[in-house]
Tab-separated table of C-alpha atoms in Angstrom:
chain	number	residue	atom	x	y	z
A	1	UNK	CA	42.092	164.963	43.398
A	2	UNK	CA	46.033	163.526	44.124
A	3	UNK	CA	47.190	166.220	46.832
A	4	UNK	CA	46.271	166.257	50.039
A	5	UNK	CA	44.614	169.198	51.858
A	6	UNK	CA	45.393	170.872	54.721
A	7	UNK	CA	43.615	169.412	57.406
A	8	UNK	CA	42.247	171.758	60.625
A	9	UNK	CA	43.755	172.511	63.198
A	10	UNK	CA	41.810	172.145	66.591
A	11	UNK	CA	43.754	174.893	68.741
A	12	UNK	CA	44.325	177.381	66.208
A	13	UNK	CA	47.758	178.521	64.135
A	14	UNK	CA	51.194	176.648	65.205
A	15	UNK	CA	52.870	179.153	68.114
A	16	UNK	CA	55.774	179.085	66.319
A	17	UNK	CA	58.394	177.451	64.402
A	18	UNK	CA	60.975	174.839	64.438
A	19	UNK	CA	62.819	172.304	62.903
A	20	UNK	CA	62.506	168.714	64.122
A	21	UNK	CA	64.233	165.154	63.652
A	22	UNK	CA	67.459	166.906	62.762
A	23	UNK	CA	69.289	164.017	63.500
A	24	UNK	CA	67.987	160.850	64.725
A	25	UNK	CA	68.882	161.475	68.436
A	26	UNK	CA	66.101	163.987	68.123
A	27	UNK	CA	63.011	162.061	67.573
A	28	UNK	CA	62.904	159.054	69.777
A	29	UNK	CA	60.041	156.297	70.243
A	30	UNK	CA	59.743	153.253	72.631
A	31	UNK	CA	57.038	150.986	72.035
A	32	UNK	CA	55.413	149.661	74.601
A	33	UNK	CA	54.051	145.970	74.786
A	34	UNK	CA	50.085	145.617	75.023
A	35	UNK	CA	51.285	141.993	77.488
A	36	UNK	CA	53.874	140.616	79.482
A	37	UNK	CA	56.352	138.162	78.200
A	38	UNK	CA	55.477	134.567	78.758
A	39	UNK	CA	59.092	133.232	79.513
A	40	UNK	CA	59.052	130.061	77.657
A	41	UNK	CA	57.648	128.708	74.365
A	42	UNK	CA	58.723	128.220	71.040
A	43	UNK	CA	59.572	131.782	69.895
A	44	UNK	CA	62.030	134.789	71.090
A	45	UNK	CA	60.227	138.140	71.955
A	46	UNK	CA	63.389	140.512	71.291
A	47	UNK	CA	63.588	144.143	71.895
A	48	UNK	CA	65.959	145.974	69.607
A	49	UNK	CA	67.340	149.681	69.394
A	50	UNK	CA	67.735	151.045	65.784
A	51	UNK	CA	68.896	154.311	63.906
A	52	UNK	CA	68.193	155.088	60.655
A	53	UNK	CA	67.280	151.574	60.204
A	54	UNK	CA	63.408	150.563	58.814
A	55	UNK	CA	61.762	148.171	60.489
A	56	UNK	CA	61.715	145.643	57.583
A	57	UNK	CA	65.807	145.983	57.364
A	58	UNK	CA	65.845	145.401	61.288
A	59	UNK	CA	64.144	142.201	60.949
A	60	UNK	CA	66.033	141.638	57.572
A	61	UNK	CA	69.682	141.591	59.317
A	62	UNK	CA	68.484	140.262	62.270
A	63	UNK	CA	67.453	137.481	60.597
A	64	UNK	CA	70.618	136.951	58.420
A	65	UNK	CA	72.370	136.982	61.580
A	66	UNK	CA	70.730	134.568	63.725
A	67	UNK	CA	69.940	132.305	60.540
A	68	UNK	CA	66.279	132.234	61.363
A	69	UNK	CA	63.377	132.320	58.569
A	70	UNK	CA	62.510	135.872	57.660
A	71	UNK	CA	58.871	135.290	56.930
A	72	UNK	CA	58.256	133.605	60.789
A	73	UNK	CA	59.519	136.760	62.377
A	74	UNK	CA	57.123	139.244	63.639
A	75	UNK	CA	56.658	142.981	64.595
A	76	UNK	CA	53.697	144.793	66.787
A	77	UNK	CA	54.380	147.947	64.214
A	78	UNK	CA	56.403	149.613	62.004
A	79	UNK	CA	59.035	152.480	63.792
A	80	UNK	CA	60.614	155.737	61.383
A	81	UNK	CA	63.157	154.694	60.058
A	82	UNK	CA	64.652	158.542	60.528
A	83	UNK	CA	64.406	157.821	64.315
A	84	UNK	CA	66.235	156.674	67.295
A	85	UNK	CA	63.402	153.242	68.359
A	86	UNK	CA	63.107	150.913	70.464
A	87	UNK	CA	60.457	148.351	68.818
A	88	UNK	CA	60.119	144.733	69.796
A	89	UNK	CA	60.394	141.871	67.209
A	90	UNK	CA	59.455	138.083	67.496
A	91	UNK	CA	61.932	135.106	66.401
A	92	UNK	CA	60.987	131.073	66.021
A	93	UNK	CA	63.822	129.734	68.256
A	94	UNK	CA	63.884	125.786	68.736
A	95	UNK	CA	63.272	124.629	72.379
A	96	UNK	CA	66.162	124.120	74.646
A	97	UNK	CA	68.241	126.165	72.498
A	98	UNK	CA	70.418	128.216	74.499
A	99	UNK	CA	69.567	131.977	74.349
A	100	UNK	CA	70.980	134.383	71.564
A	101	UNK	CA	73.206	137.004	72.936
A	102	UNK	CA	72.274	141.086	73.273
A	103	UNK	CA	74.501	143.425	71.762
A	104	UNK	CA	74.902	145.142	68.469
A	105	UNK	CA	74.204	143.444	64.899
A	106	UNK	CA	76.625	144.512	62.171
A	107	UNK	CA	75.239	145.836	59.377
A	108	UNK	CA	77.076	145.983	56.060
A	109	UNK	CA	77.450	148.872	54.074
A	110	UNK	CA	75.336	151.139	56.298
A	111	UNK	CA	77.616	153.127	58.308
A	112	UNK	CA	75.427	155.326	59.675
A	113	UNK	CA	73.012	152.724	60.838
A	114	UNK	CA	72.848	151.137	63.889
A	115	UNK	CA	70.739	147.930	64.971
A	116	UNK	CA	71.057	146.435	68.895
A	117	UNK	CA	69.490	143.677	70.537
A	118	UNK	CA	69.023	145.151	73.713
A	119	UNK	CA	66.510	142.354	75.832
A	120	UNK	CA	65.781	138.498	74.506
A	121	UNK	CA	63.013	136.061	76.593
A	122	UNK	CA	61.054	133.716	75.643
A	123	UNK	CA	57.266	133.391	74.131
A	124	UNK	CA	54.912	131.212	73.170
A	125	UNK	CA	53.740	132.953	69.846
A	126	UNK	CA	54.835	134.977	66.614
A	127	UNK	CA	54.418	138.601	67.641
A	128	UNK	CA	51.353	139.924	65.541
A	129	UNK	CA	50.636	143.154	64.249
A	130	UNK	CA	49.022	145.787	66.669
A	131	UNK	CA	50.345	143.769	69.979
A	132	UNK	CA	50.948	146.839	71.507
A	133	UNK	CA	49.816	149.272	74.464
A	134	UNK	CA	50.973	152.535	72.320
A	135	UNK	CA	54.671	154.485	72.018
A	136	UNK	CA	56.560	157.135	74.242
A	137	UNK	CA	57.543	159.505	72.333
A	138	UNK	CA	61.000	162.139	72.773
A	139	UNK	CA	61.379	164.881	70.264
A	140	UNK	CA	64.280	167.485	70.334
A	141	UNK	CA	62.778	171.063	68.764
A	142	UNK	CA	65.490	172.892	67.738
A	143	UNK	CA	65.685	176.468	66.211
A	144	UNK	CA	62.290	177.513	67.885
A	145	UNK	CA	60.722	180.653	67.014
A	146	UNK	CA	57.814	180.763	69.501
A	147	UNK	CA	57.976	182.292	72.811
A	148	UNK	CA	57.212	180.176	76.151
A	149	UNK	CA	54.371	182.565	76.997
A	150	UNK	CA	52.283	181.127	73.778
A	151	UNK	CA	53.708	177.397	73.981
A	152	UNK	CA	53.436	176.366	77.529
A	153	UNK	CA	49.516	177.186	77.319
A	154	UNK	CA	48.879	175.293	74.230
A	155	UNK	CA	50.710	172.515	75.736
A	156	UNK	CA	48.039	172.676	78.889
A	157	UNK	CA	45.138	172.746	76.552
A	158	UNK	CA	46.863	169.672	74.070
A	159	UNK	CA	46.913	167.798	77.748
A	160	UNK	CA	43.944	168.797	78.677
A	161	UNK	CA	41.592	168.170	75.806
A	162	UNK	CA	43.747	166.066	73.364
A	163	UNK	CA	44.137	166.303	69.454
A	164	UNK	CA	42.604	165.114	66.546
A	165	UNK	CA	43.630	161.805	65.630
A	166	UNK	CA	44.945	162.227	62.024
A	167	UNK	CA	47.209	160.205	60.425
A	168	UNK	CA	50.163	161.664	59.826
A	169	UNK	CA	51.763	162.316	56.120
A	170	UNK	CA	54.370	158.806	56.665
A	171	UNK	CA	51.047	156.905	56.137
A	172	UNK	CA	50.540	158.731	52.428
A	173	UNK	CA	54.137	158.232	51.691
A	174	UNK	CA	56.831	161.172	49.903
A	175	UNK	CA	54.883	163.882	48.372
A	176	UNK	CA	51.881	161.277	48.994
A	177	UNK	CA	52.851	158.992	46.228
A	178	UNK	CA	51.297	156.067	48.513
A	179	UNK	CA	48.152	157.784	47.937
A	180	UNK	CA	48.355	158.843	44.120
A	181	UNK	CA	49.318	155.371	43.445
A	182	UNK	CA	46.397	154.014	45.015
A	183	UNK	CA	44.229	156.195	43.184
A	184	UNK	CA	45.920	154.504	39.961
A	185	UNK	CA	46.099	150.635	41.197
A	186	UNK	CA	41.707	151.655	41.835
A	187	UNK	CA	41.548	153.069	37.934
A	188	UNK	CA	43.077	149.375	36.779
A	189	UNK	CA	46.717	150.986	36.099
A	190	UNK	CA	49.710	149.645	37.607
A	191	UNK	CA	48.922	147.384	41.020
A	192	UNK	CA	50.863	146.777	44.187
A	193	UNK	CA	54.705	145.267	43.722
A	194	UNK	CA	53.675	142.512	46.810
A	195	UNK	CA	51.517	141.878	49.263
A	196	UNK	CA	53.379	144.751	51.970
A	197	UNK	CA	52.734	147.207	49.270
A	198	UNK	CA	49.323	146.370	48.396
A	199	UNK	CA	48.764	147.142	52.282
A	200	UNK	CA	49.913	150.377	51.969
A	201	UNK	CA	48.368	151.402	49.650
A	202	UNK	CA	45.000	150.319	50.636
A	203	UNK	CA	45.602	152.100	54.296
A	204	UNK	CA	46.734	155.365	52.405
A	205	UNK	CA	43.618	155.146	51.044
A	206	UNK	CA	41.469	154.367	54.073
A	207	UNK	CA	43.654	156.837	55.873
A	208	UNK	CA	42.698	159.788	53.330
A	209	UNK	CA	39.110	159.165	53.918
A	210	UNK	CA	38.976	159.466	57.572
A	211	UNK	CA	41.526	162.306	57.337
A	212	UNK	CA	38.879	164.222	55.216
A	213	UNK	CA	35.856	163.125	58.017
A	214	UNK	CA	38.081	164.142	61.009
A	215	UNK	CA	38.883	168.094	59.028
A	216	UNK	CA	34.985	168.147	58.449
A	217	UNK	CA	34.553	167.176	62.542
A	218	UNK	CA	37.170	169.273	63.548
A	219	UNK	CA	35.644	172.248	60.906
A	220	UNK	CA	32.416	172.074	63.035
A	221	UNK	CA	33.931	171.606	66.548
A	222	UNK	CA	32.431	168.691	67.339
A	223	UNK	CA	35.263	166.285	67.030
A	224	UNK	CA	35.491	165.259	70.781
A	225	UNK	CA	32.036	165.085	72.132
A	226	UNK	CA	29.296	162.316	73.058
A	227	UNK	CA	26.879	163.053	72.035
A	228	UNK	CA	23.471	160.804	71.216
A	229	UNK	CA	23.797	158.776	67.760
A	230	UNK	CA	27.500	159.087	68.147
A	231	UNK	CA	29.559	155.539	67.722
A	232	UNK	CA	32.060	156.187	70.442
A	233	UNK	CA	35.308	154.344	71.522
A	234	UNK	CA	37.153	153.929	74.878
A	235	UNK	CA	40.310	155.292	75.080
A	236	UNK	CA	42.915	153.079	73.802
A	237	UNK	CA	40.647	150.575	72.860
A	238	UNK	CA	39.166	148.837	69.710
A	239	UNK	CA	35.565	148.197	70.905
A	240	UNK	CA	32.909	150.744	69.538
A	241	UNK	CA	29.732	151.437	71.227
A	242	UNK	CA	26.594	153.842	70.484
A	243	UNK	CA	25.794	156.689	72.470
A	244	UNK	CA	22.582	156.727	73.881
A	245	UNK	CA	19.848	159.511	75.428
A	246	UNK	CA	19.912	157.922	78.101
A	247	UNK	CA	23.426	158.019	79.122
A	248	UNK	CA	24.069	161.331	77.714
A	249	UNK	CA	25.035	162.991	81.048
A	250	UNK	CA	27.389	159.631	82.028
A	251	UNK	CA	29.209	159.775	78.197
A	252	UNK	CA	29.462	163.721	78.448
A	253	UNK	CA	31.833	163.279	81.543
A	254	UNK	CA	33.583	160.372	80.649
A	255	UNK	CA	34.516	162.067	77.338
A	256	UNK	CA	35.322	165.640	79.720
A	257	UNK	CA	38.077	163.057	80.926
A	258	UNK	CA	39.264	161.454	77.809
A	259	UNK	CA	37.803	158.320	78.998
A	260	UNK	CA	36.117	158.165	75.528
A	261	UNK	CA	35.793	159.541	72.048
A	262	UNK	CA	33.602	159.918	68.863
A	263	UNK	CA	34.867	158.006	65.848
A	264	UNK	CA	34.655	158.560	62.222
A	265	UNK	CA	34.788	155.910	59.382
A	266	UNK	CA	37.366	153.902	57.773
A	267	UNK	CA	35.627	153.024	54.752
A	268	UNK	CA	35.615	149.351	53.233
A	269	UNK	CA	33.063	146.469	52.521
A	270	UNK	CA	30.760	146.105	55.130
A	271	UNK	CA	32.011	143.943	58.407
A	272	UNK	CA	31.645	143.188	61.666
A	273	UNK	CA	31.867	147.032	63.001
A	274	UNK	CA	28.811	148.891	64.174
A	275	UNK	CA	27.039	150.825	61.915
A	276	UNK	CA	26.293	154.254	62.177
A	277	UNK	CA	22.941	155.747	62.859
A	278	UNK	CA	21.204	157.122	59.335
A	279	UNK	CA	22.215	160.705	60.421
A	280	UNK	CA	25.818	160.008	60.975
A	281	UNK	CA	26.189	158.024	58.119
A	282	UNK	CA	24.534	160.358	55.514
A	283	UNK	CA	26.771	162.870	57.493
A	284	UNK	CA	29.926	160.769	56.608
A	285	UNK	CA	28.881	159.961	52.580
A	286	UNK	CA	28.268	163.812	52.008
A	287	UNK	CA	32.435	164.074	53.207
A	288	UNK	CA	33.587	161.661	51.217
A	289	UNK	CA	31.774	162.579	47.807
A	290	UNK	CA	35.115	163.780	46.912
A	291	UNK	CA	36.533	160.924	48.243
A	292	UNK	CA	34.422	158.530	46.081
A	293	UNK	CA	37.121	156.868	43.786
A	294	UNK	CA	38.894	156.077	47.020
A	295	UNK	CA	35.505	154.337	49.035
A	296	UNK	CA	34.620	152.261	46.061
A	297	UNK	CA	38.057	151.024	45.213
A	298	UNK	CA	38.342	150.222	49.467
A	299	UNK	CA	35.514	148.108	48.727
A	300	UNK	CA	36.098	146.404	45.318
A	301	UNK	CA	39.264	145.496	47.270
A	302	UNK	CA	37.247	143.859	50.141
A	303	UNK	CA	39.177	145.721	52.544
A	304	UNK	CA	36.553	145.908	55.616
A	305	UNK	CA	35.256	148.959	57.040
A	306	UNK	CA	35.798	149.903	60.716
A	307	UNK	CA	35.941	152.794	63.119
A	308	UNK	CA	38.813	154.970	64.347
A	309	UNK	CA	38.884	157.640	67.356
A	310	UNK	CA	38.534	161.105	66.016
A	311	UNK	CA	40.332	162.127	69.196
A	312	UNK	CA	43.794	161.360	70.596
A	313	UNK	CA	44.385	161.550	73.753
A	314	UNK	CA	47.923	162.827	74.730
A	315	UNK	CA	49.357	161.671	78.368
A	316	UNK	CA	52.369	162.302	80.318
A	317	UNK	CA	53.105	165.514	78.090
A	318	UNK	CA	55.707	167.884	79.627
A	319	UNK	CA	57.972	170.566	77.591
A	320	UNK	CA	61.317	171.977	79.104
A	321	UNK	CA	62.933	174.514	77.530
A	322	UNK	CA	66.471	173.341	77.390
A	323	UNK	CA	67.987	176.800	76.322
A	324	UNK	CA	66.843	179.542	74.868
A	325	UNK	CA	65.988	178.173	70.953
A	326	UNK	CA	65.589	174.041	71.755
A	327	UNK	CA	63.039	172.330	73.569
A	328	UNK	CA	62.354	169.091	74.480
A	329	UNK	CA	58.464	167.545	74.302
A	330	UNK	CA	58.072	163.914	76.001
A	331	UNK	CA	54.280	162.326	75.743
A	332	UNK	CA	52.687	158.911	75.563
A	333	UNK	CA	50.168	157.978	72.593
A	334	UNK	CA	47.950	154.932	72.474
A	335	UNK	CA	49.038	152.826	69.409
A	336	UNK	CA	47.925	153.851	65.865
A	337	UNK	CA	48.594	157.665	66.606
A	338	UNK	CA	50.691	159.709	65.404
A	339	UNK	CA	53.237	162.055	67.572
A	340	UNK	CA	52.938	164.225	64.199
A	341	UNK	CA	49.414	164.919	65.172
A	342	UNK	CA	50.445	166.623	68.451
A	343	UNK	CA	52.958	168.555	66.799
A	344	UNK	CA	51.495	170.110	64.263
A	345	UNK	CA	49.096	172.000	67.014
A	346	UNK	CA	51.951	173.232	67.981
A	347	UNK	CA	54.274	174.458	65.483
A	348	UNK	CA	55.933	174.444	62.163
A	349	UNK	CA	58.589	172.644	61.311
A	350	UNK	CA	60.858	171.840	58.625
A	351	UNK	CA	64.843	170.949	57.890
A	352	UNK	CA	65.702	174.778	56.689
């Protein structure tokens, strides 16, 4: 198996269809620090605006620019390089040294790229990976083919009872070659180019595995419940817990308010995360039997297993039609979602 499947839907077929990200302008995402700035210390916390810029070239030219080491910069995540971002970026800066200006970075030979420094303060730390609340999200629909009368109420039910948390087809790479390269670097062919690309490769893996537990959840309906021997998560949050009898009533309502959520497995080499009960696990296994050359080479690389939220919650969403074929969708995901995941409960898109 090299493809990828079609994963469920929760709400039923798109409304409609439309084409999205035609130009950058049209998709736009601001993260959204998980803390506040501490003002002084040895590093820069710097917030840039890009377009049609990858992170990793951000932090490249940045870097060329200010004549700072590459490899002691940081980033809280990775931002679409087909976008219009706002991402923040850590820099060492030596003490006392006066502040690097804002404005825009030249980039050579990239014309149609752009790269600003757009806020600079001081902190007392590199800026690690996952140091963030979650992302706002913008997207431009244009050429829709869906009436209002069948989008606005899928909207209400999206905000209402969120959307399964897949991971959306950037993690598998084009055409999925992340994930077909994987499945070769796991039968001893060709391995990872460096250390970045051996990490993508294992979370294409991982991220086709839980894919393929969250379709099987989402299959049965019961993809956003809590009920007993359920590992559940808060919402937003890394820390798993088991659902208990005894709480049933008190995890029902919290869940009713997307205060929590069932999660499914990200397979590895046994860790630190909480085990599932015997009926959830055996559950789990049966899924990824056809999965199998995927778990076992997540765990002959030692990658360690964990929990994700089957569910993603969807805040602040709002839709406005701004004429009669483009419409505008603004929402706020917690970090490690998708904003493809919300859209594809709503319609289909493409560039033609």
């Amino acid at each position: 198996m090299t493809g990828l499947p079609e994963w469920s839907r929760a709400w039923g077929a798109p409304v409609g269809h439309a084409r999205v990200a035609v130009r950058p302008e049209d998709f736009r995402v601001d993260e959204r620090l998980g803390f506040a700035p501490a003002g002084e210390g040895p590093h820069l916390l710097v917030r840039v605006r890009k377009r049609r810029l990858s992170t990793a070239r951000a932090m490249q030219a940045l870097a060329g620019h200010w004549q700072v080491e590459r490899r002691q910069m940081g980033h809280a995540g990775r931002k679409d390089r087909h976008a219009l971002t706002t991402q923040w970026l850590s820099v060492p800066w030596p003490p006392g040294a006066s502040l690097p200006p804002t404005g825009s970075i030249p980039l050579d030979q990239e014309p149609d790229a752009r790269l600003e420094v757009i806020g600079v303060t001081r902190h007392r730390r590199k800026l690690p990976v996952g140091a963030l609340a979650g992302n706002d999200f913008q997207l431009t629909l244009r050429d829709v083919e869906a009436s209002a009368d069948a989008l606005r109420p899928r909207v209400v039910t999206i905000a209402r009872y969120g959307v399964p948390n897949y991971f959306g087809p950037q993690r598998f790479g084009r055409d999925g070659d992340n994930l077909v390269r994987a499945r070769r670097w796991f039968a001893g062919e060709a391995g990872p180019r460096s250390r970045n690309d051996r990490s993508m490769l294992l979370s294409a893996a991982r991220a086709a595995a839980f894919n393929a537990i969250l379709d099987d959840r989402v299959q049965a309906g019961d993809w956003c419940g809590a009920e007993p021997g359920e590992i559940l998560t808060l919402d937003g949050r890394g820390s798993v817990f088991m659902a208990e009898s005894g709480d049933l009533r008190h995890n029902r309502l919290r869940a009713a308010g997307l205060r929590v959520h069932p999660t499914g497995a990200l397979p590895g080499s046994p860790g630190r995360s909480l085990a599932p009960p015997p009926s959830l696990a055996a559950r789990e296994r049966a899924v990824l039997q056809d999965w199998d050359d995927l778990v076992e080479g997540l765990v002959d690389k030692r990658l360690e297993a964990a929990r994700r939220a089957l569910r993603l919650s969807v805040r602040a969403l709002a839709v406005r039609c701004l004429d009669g074929r483009t419409w505008r969708l603004s929402f706020r995901l917690m970090r490690g979602a998708y904003a493809t995941a919300v859209l594809r409960e709503l319609v289909e898109w493409g560039d033609d």
